PDB file of C-alpha atoms in Angstrom:
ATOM      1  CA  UNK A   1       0.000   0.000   0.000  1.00 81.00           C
ATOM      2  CA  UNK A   2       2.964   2.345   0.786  1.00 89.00           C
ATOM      3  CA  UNK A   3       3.531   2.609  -2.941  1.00 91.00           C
ATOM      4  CA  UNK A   4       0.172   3.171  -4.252  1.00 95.00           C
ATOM      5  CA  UNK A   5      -0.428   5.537  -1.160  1.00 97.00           C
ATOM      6  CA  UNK A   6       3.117   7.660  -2.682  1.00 96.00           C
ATOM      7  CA  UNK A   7       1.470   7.354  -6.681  1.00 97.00           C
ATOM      8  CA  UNK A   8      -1.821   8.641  -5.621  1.00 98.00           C
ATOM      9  CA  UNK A   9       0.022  11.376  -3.680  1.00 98.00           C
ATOM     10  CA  UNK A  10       2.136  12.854  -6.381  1.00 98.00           C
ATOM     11  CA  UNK A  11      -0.863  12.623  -8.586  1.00 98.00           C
ATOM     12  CA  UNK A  12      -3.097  14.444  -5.948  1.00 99.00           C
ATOM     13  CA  UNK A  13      -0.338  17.107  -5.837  1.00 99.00           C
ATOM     14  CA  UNK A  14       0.196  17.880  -9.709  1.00 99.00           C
ATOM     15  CA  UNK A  15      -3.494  18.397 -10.051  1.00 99.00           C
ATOM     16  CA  UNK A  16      -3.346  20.822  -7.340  1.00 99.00           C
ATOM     17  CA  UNK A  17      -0.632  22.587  -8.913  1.00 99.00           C
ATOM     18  CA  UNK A  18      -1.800  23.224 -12.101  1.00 98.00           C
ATOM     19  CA  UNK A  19      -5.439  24.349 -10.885  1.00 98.00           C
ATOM     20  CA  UNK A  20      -3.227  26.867  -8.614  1.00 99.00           C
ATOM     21  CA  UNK A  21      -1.331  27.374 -11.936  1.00 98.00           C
ATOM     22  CA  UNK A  22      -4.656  28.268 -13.936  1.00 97.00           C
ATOM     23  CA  UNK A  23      -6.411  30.122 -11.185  1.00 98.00           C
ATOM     24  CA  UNK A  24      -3.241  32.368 -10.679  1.00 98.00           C
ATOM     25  CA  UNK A  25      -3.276  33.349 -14.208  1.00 98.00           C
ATOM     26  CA  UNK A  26      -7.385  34.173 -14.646  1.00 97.00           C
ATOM     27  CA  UNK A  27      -6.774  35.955 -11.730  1.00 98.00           C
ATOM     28  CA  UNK A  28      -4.102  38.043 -12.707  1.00 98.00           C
ATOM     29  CA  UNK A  29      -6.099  38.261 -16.454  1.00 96.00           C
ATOM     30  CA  UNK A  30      -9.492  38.979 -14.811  1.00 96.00           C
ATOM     31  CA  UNK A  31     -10.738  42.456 -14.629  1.00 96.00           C
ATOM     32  CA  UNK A  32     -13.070  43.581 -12.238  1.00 94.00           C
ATOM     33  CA  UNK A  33     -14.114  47.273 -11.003  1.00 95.00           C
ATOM     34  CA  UNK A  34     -11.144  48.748 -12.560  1.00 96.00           C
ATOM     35  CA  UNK A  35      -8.445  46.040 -11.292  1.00 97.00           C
ATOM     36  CA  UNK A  36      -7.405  42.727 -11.873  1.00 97.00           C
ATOM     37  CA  UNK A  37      -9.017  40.523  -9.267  1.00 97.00           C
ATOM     38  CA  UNK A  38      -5.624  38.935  -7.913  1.00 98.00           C
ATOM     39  CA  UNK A  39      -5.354  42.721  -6.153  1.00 97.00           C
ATOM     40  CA  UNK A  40      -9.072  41.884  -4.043  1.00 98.00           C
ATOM     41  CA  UNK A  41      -7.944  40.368  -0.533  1.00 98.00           C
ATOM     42  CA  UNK A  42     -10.373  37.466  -1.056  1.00 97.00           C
ATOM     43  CA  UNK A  43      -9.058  36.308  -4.081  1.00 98.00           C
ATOM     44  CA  UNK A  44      -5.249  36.945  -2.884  1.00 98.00           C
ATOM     45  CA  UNK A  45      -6.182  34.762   0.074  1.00 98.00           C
ATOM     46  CA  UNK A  46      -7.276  31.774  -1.639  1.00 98.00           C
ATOM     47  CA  UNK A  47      -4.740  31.927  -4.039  1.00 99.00           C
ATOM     48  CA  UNK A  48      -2.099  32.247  -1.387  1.00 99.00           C
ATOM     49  CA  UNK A  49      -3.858  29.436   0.382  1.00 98.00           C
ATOM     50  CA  UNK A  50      -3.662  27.262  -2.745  1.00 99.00           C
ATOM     51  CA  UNK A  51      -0.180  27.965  -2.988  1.00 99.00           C
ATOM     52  CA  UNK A  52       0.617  26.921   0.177  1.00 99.00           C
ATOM     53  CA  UNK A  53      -1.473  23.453   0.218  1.00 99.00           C
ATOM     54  CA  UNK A  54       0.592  22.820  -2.718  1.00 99.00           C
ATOM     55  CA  UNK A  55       3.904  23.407  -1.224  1.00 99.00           C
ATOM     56  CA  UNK A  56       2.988  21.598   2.021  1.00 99.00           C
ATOM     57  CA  UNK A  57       1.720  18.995   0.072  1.00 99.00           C
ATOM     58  CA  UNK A  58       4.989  18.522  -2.111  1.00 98.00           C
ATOM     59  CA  UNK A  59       7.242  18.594   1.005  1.00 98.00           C
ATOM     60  CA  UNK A  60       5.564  16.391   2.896  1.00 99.00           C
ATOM     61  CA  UNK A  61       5.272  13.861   0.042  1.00 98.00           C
ATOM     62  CA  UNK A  62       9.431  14.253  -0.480  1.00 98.00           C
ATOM     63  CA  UNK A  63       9.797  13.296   3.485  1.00 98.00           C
ATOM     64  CA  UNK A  64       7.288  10.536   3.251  1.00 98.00           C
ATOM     65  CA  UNK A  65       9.511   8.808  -0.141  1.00 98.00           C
ATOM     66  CA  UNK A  66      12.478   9.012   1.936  1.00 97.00           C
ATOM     67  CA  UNK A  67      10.963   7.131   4.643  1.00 97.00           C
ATOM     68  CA  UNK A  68       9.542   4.607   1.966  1.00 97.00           C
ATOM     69  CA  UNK A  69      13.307   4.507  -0.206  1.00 96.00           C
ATOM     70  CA  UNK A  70      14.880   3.962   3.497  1.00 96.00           C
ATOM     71  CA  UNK A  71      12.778   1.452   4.326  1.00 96.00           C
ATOM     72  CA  UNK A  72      13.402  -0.237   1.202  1.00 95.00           C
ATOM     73  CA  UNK A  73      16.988   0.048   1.022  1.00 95.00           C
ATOM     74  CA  UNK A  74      17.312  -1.614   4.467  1.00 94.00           C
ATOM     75  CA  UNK A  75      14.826  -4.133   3.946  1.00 94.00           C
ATOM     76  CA  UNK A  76      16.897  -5.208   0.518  1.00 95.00           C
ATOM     77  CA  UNK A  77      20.300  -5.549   2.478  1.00 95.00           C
ATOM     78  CA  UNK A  78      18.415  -7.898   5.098  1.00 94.00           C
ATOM     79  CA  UNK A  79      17.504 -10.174   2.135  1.00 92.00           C
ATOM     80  CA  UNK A  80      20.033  -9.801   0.025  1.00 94.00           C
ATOM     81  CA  UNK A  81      22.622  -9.788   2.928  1.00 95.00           C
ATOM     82  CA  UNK A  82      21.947 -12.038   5.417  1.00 93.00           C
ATOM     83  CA  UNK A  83      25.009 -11.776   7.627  1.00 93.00           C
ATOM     84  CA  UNK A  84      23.853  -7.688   7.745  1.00 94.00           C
ATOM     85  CA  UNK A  85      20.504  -8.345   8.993  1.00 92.00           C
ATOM     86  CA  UNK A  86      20.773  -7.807  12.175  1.00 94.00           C
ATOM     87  CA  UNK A  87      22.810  -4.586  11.934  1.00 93.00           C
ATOM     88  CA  UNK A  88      20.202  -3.210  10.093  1.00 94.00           C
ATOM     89  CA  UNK A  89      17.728  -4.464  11.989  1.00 94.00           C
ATOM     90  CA  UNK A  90      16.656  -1.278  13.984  1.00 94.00           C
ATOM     91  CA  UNK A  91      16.688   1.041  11.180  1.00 95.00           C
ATOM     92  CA  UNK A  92      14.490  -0.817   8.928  1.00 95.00           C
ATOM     93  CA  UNK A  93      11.897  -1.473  12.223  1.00 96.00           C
ATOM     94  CA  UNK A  94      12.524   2.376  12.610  1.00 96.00           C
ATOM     95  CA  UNK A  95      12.075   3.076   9.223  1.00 96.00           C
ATOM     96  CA  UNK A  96       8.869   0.745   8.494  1.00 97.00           C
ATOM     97  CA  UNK A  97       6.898   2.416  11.317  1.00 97.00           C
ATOM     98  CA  UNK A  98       7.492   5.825   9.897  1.00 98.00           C
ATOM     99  CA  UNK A  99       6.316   4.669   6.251  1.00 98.00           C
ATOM    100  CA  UNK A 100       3.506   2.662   7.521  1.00 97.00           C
ATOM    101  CA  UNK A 101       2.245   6.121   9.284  1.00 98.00           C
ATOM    102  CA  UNK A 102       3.430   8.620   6.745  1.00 98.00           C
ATOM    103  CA  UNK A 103       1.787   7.096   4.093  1.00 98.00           C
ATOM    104  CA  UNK A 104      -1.458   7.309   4.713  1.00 98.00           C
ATOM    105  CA  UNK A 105      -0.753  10.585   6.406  1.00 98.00           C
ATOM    106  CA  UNK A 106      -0.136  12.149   3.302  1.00 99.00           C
ATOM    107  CA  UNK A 107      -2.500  10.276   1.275  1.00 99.00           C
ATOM    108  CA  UNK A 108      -4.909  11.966   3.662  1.00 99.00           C
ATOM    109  CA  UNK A 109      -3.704  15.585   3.837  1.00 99.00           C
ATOM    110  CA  UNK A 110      -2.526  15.320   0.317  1.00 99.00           C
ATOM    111  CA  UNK A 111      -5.946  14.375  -1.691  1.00 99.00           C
ATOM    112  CA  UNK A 112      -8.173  16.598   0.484  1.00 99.00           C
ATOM    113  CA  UNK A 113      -5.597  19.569  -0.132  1.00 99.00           C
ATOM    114  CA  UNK A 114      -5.981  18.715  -3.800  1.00 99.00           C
ATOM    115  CA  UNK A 115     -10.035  18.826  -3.535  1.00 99.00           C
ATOM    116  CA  UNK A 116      -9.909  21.955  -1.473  1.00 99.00           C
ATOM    117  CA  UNK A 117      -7.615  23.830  -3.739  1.00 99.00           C
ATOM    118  CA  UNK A 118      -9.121  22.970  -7.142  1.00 99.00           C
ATOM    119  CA  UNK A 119     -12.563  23.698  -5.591  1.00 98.00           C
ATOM    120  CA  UNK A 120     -11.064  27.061  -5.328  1.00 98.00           C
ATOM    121  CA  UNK A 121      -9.561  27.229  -8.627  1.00 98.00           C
ATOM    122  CA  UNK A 122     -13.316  27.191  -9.835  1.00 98.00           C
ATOM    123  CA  UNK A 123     -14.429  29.541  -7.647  1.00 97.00           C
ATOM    124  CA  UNK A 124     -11.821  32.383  -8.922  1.00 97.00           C
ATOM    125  CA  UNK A 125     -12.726  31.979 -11.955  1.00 97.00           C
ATOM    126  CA  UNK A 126     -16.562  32.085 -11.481  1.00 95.00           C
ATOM    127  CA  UNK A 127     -19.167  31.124 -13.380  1.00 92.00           C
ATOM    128  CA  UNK A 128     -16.472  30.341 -16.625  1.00 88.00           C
ATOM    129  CA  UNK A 129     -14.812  27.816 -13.952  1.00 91.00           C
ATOM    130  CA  UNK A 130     -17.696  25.727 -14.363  1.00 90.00           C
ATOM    131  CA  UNK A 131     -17.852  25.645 -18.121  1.00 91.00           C
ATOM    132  CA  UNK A 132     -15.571  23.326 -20.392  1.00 90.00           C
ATOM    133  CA  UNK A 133     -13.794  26.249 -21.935  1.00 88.00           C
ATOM    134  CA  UNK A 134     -11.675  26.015 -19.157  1.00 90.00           C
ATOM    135  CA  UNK A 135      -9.612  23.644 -17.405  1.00 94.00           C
ATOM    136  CA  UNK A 136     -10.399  24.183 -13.613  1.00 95.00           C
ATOM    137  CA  UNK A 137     -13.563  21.791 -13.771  1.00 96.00           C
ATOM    138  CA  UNK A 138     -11.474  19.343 -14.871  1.00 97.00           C
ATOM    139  CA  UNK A 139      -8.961  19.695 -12.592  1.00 98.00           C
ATOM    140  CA  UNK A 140     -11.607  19.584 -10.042  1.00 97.00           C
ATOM    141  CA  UNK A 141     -13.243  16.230 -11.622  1.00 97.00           C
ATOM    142  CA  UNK A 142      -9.865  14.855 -11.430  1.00 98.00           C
ATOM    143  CA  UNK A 143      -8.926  15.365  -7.693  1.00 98.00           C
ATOM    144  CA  UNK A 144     -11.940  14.319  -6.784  1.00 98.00           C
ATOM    145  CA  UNK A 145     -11.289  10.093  -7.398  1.00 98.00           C
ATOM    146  CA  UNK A 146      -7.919  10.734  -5.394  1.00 98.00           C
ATOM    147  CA  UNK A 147      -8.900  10.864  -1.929  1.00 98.00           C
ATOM    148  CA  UNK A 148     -11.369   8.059  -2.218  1.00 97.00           C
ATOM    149  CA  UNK A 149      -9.345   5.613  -4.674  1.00 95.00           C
ATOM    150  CA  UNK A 150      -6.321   3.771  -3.452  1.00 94.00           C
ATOM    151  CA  UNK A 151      -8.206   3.623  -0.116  1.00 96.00           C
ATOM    152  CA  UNK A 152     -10.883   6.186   1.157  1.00 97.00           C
ATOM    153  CA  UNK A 153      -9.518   9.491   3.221  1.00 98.00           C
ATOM    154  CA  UNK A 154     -12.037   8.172   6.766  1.00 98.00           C
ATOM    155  CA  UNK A 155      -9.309   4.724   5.859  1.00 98.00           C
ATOM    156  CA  UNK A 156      -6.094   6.584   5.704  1.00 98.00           C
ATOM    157  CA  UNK A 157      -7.177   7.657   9.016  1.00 98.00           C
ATOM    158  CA  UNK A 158      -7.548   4.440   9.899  1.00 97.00           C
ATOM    159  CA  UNK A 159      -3.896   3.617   8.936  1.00 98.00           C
ATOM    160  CA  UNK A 160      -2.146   6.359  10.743  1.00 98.00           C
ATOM    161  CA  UNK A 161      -3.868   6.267  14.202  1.00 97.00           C
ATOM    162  CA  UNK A 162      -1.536   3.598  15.391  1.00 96.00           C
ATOM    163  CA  UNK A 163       1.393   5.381  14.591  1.00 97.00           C
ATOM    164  CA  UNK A 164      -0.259   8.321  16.315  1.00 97.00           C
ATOM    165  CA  UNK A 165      -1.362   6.314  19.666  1.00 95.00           C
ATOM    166  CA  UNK A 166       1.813   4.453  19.790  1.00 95.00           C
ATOM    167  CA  UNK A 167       3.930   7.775  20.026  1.00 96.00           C
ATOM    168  CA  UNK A 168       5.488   7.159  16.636  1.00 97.00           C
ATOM    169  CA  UNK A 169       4.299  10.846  15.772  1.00 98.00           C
ATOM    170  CA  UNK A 170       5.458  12.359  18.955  1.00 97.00           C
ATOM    171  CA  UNK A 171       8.926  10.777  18.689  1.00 97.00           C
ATOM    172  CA  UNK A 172       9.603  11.889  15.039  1.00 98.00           C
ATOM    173  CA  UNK A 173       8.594  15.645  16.024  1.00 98.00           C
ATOM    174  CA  UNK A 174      10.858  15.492  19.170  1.00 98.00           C
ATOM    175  CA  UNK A 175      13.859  14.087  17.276  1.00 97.00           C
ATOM    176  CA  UNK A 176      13.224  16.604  14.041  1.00 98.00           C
ATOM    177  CA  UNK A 177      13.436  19.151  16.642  1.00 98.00           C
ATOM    178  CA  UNK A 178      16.595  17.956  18.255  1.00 97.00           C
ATOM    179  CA  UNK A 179      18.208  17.427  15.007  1.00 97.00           C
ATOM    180  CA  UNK A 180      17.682  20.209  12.729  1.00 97.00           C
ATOM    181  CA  UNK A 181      18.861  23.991  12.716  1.00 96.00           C
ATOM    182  CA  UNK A 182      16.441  26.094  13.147  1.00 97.00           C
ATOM    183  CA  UNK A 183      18.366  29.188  14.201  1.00 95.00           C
ATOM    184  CA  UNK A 184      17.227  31.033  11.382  1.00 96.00           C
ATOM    185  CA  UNK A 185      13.538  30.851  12.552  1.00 96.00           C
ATOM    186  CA  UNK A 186      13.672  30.490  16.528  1.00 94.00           C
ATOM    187  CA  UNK A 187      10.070  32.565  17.582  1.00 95.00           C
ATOM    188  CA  UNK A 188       8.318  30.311  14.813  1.00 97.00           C
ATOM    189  CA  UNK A 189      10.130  27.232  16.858  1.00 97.00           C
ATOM    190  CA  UNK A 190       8.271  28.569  20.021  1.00 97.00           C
ATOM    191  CA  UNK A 191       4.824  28.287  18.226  1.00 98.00           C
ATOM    192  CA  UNK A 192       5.568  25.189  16.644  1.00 98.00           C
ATOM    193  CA  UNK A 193       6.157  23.889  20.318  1.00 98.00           C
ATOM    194  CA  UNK A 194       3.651  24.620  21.238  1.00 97.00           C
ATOM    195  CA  UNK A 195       1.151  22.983  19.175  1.00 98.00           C
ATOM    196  CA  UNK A 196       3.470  19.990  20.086  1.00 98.00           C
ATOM    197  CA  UNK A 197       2.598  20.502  23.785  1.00 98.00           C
ATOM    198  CA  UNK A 198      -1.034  20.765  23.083  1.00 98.00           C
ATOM    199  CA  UNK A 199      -0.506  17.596  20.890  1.00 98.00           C
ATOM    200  CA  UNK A 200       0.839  15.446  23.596  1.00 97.00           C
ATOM    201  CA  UNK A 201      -1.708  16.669  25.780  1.00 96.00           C
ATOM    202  CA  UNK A 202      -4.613  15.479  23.615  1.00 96.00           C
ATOM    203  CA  UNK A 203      -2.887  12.522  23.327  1.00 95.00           C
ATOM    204  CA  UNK A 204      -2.864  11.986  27.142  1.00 93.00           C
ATOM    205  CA  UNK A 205      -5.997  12.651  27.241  1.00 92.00           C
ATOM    206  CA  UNK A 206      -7.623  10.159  24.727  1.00 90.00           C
ATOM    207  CA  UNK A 207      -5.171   7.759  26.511  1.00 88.00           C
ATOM    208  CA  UNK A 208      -7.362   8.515  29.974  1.00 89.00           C
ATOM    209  CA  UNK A 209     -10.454   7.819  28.368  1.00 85.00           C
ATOM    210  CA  UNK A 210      -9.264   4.651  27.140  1.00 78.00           C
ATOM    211  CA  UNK A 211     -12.354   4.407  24.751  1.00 85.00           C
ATOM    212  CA  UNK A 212     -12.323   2.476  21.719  1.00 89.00           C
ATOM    213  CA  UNK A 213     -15.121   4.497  20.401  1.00 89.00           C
ATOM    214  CA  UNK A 214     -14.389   7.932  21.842  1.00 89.00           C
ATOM    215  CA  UNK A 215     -10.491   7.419  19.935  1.00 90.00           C
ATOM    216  CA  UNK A 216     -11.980   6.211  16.984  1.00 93.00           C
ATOM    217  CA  UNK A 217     -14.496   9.312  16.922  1.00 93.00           C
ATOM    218  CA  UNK A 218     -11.580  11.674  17.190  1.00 94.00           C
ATOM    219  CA  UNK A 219      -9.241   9.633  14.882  1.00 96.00           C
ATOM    220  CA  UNK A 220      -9.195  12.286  12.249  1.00 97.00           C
ATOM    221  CA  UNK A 221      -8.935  15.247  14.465  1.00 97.00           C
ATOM    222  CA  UNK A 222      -5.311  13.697  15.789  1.00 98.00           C
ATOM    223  CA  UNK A 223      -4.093  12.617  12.717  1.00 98.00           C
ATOM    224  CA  UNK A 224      -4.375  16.192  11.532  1.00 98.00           C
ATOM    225  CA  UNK A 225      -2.789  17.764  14.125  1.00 98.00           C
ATOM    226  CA  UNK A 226      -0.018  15.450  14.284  1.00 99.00           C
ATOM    227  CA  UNK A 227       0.140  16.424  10.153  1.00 99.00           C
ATOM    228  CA  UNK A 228      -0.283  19.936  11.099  1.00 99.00           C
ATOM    229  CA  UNK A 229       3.042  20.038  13.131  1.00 99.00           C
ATOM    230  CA  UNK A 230       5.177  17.925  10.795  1.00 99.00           C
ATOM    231  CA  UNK A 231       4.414  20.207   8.011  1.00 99.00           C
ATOM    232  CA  UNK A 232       4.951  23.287  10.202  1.00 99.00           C
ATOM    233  CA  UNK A 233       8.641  21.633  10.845  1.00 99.00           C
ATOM    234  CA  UNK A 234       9.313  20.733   6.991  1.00 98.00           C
ATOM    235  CA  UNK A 235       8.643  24.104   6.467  1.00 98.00           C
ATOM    236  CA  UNK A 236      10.671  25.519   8.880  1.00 98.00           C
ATOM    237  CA  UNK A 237      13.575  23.351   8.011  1.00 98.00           C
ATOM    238  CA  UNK A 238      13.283  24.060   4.123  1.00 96.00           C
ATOM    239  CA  UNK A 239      12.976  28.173   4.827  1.00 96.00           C
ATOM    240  CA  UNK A 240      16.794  27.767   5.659  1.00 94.00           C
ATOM    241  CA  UNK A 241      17.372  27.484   2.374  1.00 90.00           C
ATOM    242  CA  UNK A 242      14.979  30.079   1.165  1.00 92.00           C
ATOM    243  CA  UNK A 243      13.784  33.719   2.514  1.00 92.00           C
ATOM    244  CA  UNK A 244      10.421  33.099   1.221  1.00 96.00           C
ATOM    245  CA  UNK A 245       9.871  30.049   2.598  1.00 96.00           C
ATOM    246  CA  UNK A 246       9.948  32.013   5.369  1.00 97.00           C
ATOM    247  CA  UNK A 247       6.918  33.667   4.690  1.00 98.00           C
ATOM    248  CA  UNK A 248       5.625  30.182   3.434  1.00 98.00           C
ATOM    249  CA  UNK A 249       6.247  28.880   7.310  1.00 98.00           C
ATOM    250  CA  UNK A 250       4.697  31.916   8.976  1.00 98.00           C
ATOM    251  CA  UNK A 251       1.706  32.216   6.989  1.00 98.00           C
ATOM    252  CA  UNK A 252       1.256  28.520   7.197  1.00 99.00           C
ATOM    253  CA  UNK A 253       2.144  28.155  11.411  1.00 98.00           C
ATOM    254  CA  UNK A 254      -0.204  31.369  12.113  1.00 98.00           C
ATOM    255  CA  UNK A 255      -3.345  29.801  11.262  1.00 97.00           C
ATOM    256  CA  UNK A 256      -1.507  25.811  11.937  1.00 98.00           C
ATOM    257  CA  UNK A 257      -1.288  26.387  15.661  1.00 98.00           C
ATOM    258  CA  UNK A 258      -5.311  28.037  16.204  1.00 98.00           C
ATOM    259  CA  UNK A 259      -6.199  24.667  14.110  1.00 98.00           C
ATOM    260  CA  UNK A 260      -4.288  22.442  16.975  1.00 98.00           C
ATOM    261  CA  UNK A 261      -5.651  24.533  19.758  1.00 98.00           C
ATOM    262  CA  UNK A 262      -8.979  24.549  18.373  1.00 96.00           C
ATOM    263  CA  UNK A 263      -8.915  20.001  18.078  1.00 96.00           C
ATOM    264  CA  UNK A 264      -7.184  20.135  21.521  1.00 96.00           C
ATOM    265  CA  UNK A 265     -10.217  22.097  22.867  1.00 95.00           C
ATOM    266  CA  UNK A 266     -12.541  19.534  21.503  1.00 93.00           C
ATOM    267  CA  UNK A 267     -10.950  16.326  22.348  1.00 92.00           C
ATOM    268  CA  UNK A 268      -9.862  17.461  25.834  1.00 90.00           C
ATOM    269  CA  UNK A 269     -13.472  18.863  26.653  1.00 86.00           C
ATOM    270  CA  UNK A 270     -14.554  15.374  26.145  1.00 72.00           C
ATOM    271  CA  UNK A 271     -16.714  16.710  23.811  1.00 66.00           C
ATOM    272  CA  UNK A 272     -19.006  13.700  22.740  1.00 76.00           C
ATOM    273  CA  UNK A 273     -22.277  14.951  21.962  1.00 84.00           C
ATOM    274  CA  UNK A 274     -22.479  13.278  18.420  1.00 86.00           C
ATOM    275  CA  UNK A 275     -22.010  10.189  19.594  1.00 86.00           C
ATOM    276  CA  UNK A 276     -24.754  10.137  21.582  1.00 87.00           C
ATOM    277  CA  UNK A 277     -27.220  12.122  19.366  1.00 90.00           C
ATOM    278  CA  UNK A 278     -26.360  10.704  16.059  1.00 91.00           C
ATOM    279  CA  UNK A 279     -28.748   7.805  15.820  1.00 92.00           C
ATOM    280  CA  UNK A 280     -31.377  10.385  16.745  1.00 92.00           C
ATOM    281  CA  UNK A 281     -30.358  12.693  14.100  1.00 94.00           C
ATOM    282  CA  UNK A 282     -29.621  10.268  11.344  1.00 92.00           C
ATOM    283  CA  UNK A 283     -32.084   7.429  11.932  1.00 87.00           C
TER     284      UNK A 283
END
């Protein structure tokens, strides 16, 4: 599954890139009231929020192939070199449980990203997005099959929440912390943290409860904030490189840590009136 997971991914994430691609340009093309739409703060803000979902997409889909290559590579010496097997041993266990969570991870963030960012390519362009003459209806046709082929979105969350429970998620944050160089982006570090406080928190929490149900009914809400954080820290790491990634990071990590804060709230308030209303609702 790793591998289709990866394929579905990159597909997910060229789609998304060329609605941003066509939406940019109408926008800039478009004019409204004088101006070319691009200048009108709601327009600006999806576009910049396409942009983003694209990027956070792409680097999170580059982390999750090196987990899957590593994984790979390790598991390839063990076969192919017996006598090494048990020196690689560790990594590969290491390896496989960061593959086996990334994966659907960024299946997950990566398809819905996709569907949320060529629904907004249509909506730049307006009434003409709808229409044939232009490509962002098909772009939006196509991202649609992503996040339910290849395994469903509600089953990639199914995938990851063991390697969220088990502390698989917390320990890859806490070592990317420890490892990398953030020097270049320290009060960004202090917001990242803490999301990754209010993280472990929630995860305490569910662990309390200890209720199969109540976990599985918050599933989702942990698997993006775990995905929140880890894309915050990609980020991060990959504005070292480039000043406006830096303004990639803090656009992103302003509105990343509310959306933590705001799942933390809800888990930790035990709130649970769904599940007891819902057969009432639905039935």
């Amino acid at each position: 599954m790793n591998s289709a997971r990866l394929m579905v991914s990159g597909q997910a994430t060229g789609i998304a890139e060329a609605a941003y691609r066509e939406a940019y340009k109408y926008a800039q093309e478009r004019i409204q009231f004088g101006k070319a739409i691009i200048e009108f703060p709601p327009v600006y803000e999806m576009l910049t929020e396409m942009k983003i979902a694209v990027e956070a997409s792409r680097t999170l889909l580059y982390e999750t192939s090196r987990f899957v290559d590593f994984k790979e590579c390790y598991e390839h010496v063990a076969e192919t070199h017996p006598e090494r097997a048990a020196e690689v041993k560790s990594e590969m266990k290491r390896y496989t449980r960061l593959a086996n969570l990334f994966t659907p991870m960024t299946k997950l963030y990566n398809t819905e990203a996709a569907n949320k960012v060529t629904y907004d390519g249509i909506q730049i362009h307006g009434g003409t997005g709808y229409m044939k003459e232009f490509n962002a209806e098909r772009h939006y046709r196509d991202a649609r099959i992503t996040n339910i082929y290849e395994g469903t979105s509600q089953l990639q969350v199914v995938a990851a929440i063991g390697g969220i429970t088990s502390g698989t998620a917390s320990r890859f944050i806490e070592d990317f912390i420890e490892s990398t160089d953030f020097s270049h982006c320290k009060d960004l570090l202090g917001q990242v943290e803490k999301a990754q406080l209010n993280f472990d928190k929630t995860l305490l929490k569910i662990k309390e409860i200890a209720d199969a149900d109540v976990v599985t009914y918050h599933s989702r809400r942990l698997v993006e904030m775990a995905t929140d954080i880890v894309i915050a820290l990609l980020f991060m790491r990959d504005a070292k490189h480039s000043e406006r990634k830096i303004k990639v990071a803090e656009t992103f990590i302003a509105k990343m840590v509310t959306r933590v804060e705001m799942n933390m709230n809800f888990i930790v308030g035990e709130e649970s009136t769904l599940l007891k209303n819902y057969q009432e609702i639905i039935g």
